């Protein structure tokens, strides 16, 4: 998965490093547990979960409203392009949820105009009802990246940056290419996708595998509430974007260690993070 130069991220965005021995232990443990999970969710339910994805996320936001989420103040440190105030930029957040990425970013960077979309209408309505929502600086709309054209709401070839933060993991793997093509259509030549999502062997994947009744297919699982989660290797992620015409600027694993003090447990989180650029000339 990597070497000792691969970083681990803490809540404050600072970078520390994981040594090779610890990394090897982590990977070996994960591989052993995941390899024993050979039972897949029956075809009927697999199809149902994928078909009802928007409905299940809508119910998720109904249950949790805005209190469940924390604002993402780390994004402009991980992706300094978002903090650039030397020029006016237009950015789209796909899978915007209730706005925990959008509103801190707009507050910190007055040079940004933000588009924000989600396939949950309830989530988009929460963004629009936020007291910080300003139509002169933000446009929120409902969109299923695998079915609806972004160009219905955003001019073609107009965006400087598209952020995809923990959103592609909710897309069935057979539809990810559609979503990537959709994003490609609204980025300027030279525009950038910034990406973070769940990495293969993350503790969440191990937890799914231990349940033995959550696996939809390789690295793709369903939660108890019907929402889905995919776990990426950096090689696969890079290939997916390059196959649709992007060039890879960065693609790496990001490690974060959390501790449950009451249970005296150390939890290893693994994310995959990347930047992918639309070529200046097609």
XYZ file of C-alpha atoms in Angstrom:
282
model
C 0.000 0.000 0.000
C 2.857 2.379 0.480
C 6.043 3.076 2.398
C 7.078 5.004 5.469
C 6.782 8.294 3.595
C 3.018 7.921 3.402
C 1.406 10.441 5.788
C -1.243 10.126 8.421
C -3.631 13.014 9.010
C -4.927 14.225 12.363
C -8.035 16.314 12.974
C -6.004 19.546 12.801
C -4.713 18.716 9.334
C -1.108 18.210 10.486
C 0.910 15.436 8.844
C 2.732 12.690 10.721
C 4.163 9.440 9.412
C 3.509 5.744 9.841
C 6.446 3.337 10.009
C 6.758 0.272 7.778
C 6.268 -2.258 10.587
C 3.027 -0.645 11.725
C 1.816 -0.380 8.133
C 2.574 -4.041 7.405
C 0.748 -5.141 10.560
C -2.255 -3.045 9.593
C -2.426 -4.446 6.044
C -1.870 -8.077 7.071
C -4.609 -7.901 9.707
C -7.047 -6.317 7.257
C -6.287 -8.790 4.470
C -6.814 -11.756 6.789
C -10.231 -10.540 7.961
C -11.471 -9.374 4.548
C -10.388 -12.588 2.802
C -12.759 -14.590 5.018
C -15.806 -12.585 3.921
C -16.985 -14.424 0.809
C -20.738 -14.005 1.250
C -22.421 -11.415 -0.936
C -25.793 -9.753 -0.387
C -28.441 -11.555 -2.533
C -28.962 -10.109 -6.024
C -32.469 -8.819 -5.268
C -31.258 -6.744 -2.318
C -28.107 -5.652 -4.134
C -30.249 -4.200 -6.926
C -32.704 -2.668 -4.468
C -30.000 -0.859 -2.476
C -28.511 0.623 -5.643
C -31.904 1.633 -7.021
C -32.971 3.301 -3.773
C -29.691 5.070 -3.009
C -31.133 8.592 -3.215
C -34.107 7.604 -1.048
C -31.859 6.057 1.609
C -29.608 9.124 1.769
C -32.668 11.355 1.971
C -33.826 9.349 5.007
C -30.317 9.621 6.454
C -30.492 13.419 6.340
C -34.025 13.347 7.743
C -32.799 11.403 10.783
C -29.600 13.352 11.357
C -30.466 16.874 10.089
C -27.504 19.270 10.452
C -26.483 18.280 13.995
C -24.710 15.081 12.960
C -22.010 16.793 10.897
C -18.864 18.780 11.629
C -17.667 21.640 9.444
C -14.681 20.669 7.307
C -12.135 23.343 8.122
C -9.224 21.124 7.064
C -9.953 21.119 3.336
C -8.125 24.309 2.368
C -5.035 23.062 4.223
C -5.079 19.707 2.433
C -5.959 21.408 -0.854
C -4.335 24.892 -0.924
C -5.947 25.611 -4.308
C -9.167 26.301 -2.384
C -7.471 29.027 -0.330
C -6.096 30.921 -3.346
C -7.488 34.465 -3.197
C -5.284 35.869 -5.949
C -8.019 35.316 -8.534
C -11.732 34.677 -8.755
C -12.532 30.957 -8.983
C -15.627 28.881 -9.511
C -15.856 25.607 -7.629
C -18.366 22.764 -7.452
C -18.799 20.463 -4.505
C -20.420 17.188 -5.511
C -22.205 15.408 -2.689
C -22.485 18.634 -0.701
C -24.575 17.167 2.118
C -25.792 19.934 4.429
C -23.007 22.377 3.550
C -20.195 21.576 5.986
C -17.640 22.062 3.211
C -19.338 24.915 1.336
C -19.999 27.461 4.072
C -16.579 27.405 5.832
C -14.919 27.712 2.437
C -17.062 30.670 1.348
C -16.370 32.392 4.679
C -12.611 31.920 4.347
C -12.248 32.790 0.657
C -14.222 35.769 -0.688
C -12.858 35.114 -4.189
C -14.834 31.868 -4.571
C -18.199 31.191 -6.137
C -19.526 27.786 -5.121
C -21.889 25.432 -6.856
C -23.119 22.641 -4.588
C -25.091 19.548 -5.515
C -26.360 16.405 -3.865
C -28.775 13.700 -4.948
C -30.679 14.113 -1.707
C -33.269 16.872 -2.094
C -33.532 17.095 1.685
C -29.797 17.843 1.988
C -29.975 20.530 -0.718
C -32.984 22.113 0.997
C -30.941 22.286 4.222
C -28.134 24.062 2.369
C -30.584 26.579 0.911
C -32.210 27.212 4.287
C -28.855 27.895 5.990
C -28.600 31.519 7.128
C -25.222 31.753 5.353
C -26.654 30.770 1.962
C -26.137 33.683 -0.437
C -27.299 33.263 -4.024
C -24.727 35.796 -5.211
C -21.968 33.425 -4.074
C -23.549 29.965 -4.124
C -25.955 27.888 -6.187
C -27.228 24.608 -4.729
C -29.185 22.063 -6.746
C -30.247 18.418 -6.752
C -28.228 16.168 -9.047
C -27.544 12.463 -9.411
C -24.079 12.421 -10.976
C -24.806 9.097 -12.651
C -28.092 10.203 -14.266
C -28.390 14.013 -14.448
C -26.196 16.322 -16.541
C -24.260 18.889 -14.550
C -24.420 21.134 -17.620
C -28.136 21.627 -16.906
C -27.060 23.868 -14.018
C -23.433 24.779 -14.764
C -21.979 26.114 -18.030
C -19.769 23.657 -19.899
C -16.000 24.064 -19.396
C -16.479 26.779 -16.744
C -15.158 25.506 -13.402
C -11.697 25.840 -11.899
C -12.125 23.156 -9.216
C -14.489 20.287 -8.426
C -14.327 18.752 -4.953
C -15.351 15.150 -4.371
C -14.934 14.560 -0.639
C -16.359 11.247 0.595
C -18.899 11.050 -2.214
C -17.638 8.568 -4.830
C -17.706 5.803 -2.217
C -21.517 6.053 -2.296
C -21.646 5.447 -6.066
C -21.911 1.877 -7.407
C -18.571 1.057 -9.044
C -20.161 0.303 -12.427
C -21.453 3.904 -12.566
C -18.334 5.767 -11.449
C -17.158 6.357 -15.020
C -20.437 8.176 -15.766
C -19.889 10.476 -12.796
C -16.304 11.219 -13.817
C -17.347 12.045 -17.404
C -20.065 14.313 -16.004
C -17.520 16.255 -13.940
C -15.144 16.445 -16.903
C -17.806 18.283 -18.916
C -17.996 21.291 -16.559
C -14.298 21.711 -15.742
C -12.207 24.231 -17.646
C -9.210 22.879 -19.563
C -6.584 22.779 -16.829
C -9.284 22.488 -14.143
C -8.776 20.246 -11.143
C -10.681 17.572 -9.263
C -9.712 17.312 -5.606
C -10.643 13.976 -4.076
C -10.692 12.220 -0.719
C -12.515 9.033 0.181
C -12.226 5.717 1.997
C -9.099 3.703 1.310
C -8.860 -0.064 1.039
C -8.184 -1.766 4.409
C -9.720 1.107 6.352
C -11.096 0.050 9.733
C -14.622 0.601 8.439
C -14.049 -2.034 5.748
C -12.780 -4.472 8.356
C -15.915 -3.858 10.427
C -18.116 -4.539 7.380
C -16.238 -7.775 6.671
C -16.653 -9.009 10.225
C -20.431 -8.639 9.867
C -20.469 -11.152 6.963
C -23.777 -9.831 5.621
C -22.826 -6.399 4.228
C -20.774 -7.198 1.123
C -22.354 -6.210 -2.198
C -19.196 -6.998 -4.206
C -15.440 -6.573 -3.849
C -14.699 -3.529 -1.662
C -18.355 -2.404 -1.808
C -20.662 -2.716 1.198
C -24.073 -1.664 2.493
C -24.707 -0.057 5.876
C -27.608 -0.953 8.154
C -29.545 2.090 6.871
C -29.221 1.095 3.209
C -26.521 3.617 2.283
C -23.458 2.164 0.561
C -19.709 2.554 0.838
C -16.832 1.664 -1.499
C -13.148 1.404 -0.534
C -10.509 2.496 -3.072
C -6.935 1.511 -3.716
C -4.863 4.399 -5.041
C -3.997 2.368 -8.145
C -7.649 1.825 -8.978
C -8.523 5.453 -8.314
C -5.766 6.715 -10.576
C -6.818 4.339 -13.352
C -10.468 5.381 -13.141
C -9.674 9.067 -13.658
C -6.981 8.551 -16.272
C -9.325 6.323 -18.286
C -11.676 9.318 -18.611
C -8.992 11.708 -19.806
C -7.591 13.198 -16.590
C -3.921 13.365 -15.665
C -2.895 12.460 -12.126
C -1.270 15.267 -10.169
C -1.318 13.475 -6.823
C -2.657 10.169 -5.501
C -1.725 8.824 -2.087
C -2.977 7.158 1.062
C -3.671 9.331 4.080
C -3.516 7.673 7.491
C -5.200 8.807 10.659
C -5.075 7.087 14.015
C -7.864 7.550 16.533
C -8.115 6.176 20.063
C -11.199 4.989 21.928
C -9.990 5.625 25.453
C -12.889 3.938 27.221
C -12.234 0.698 25.310
C -8.467 1.259 25.143
C -8.600 0.630 21.391
C -6.529 2.182 18.625
C -8.441 2.588 15.359
C -6.620 2.902 12.049
C -8.328 4.995 9.402
C -7.089 4.889 5.830
C -8.198 7.376 3.216
C -7.120 7.874 -0.371
C -6.515 11.411 -1.577
C -5.857 12.716 -5.060
C -5.780 15.601 -7.507
C -6.682 15.001 -11.126
C -6.322 17.573 -13.897
C -8.300 18.060 -17.083
C -5.788 18.539 -19.926
C -5.310 22.011 -21.380
C -5.919 20.581 -24.830
C -8.257 17.709 -25.597
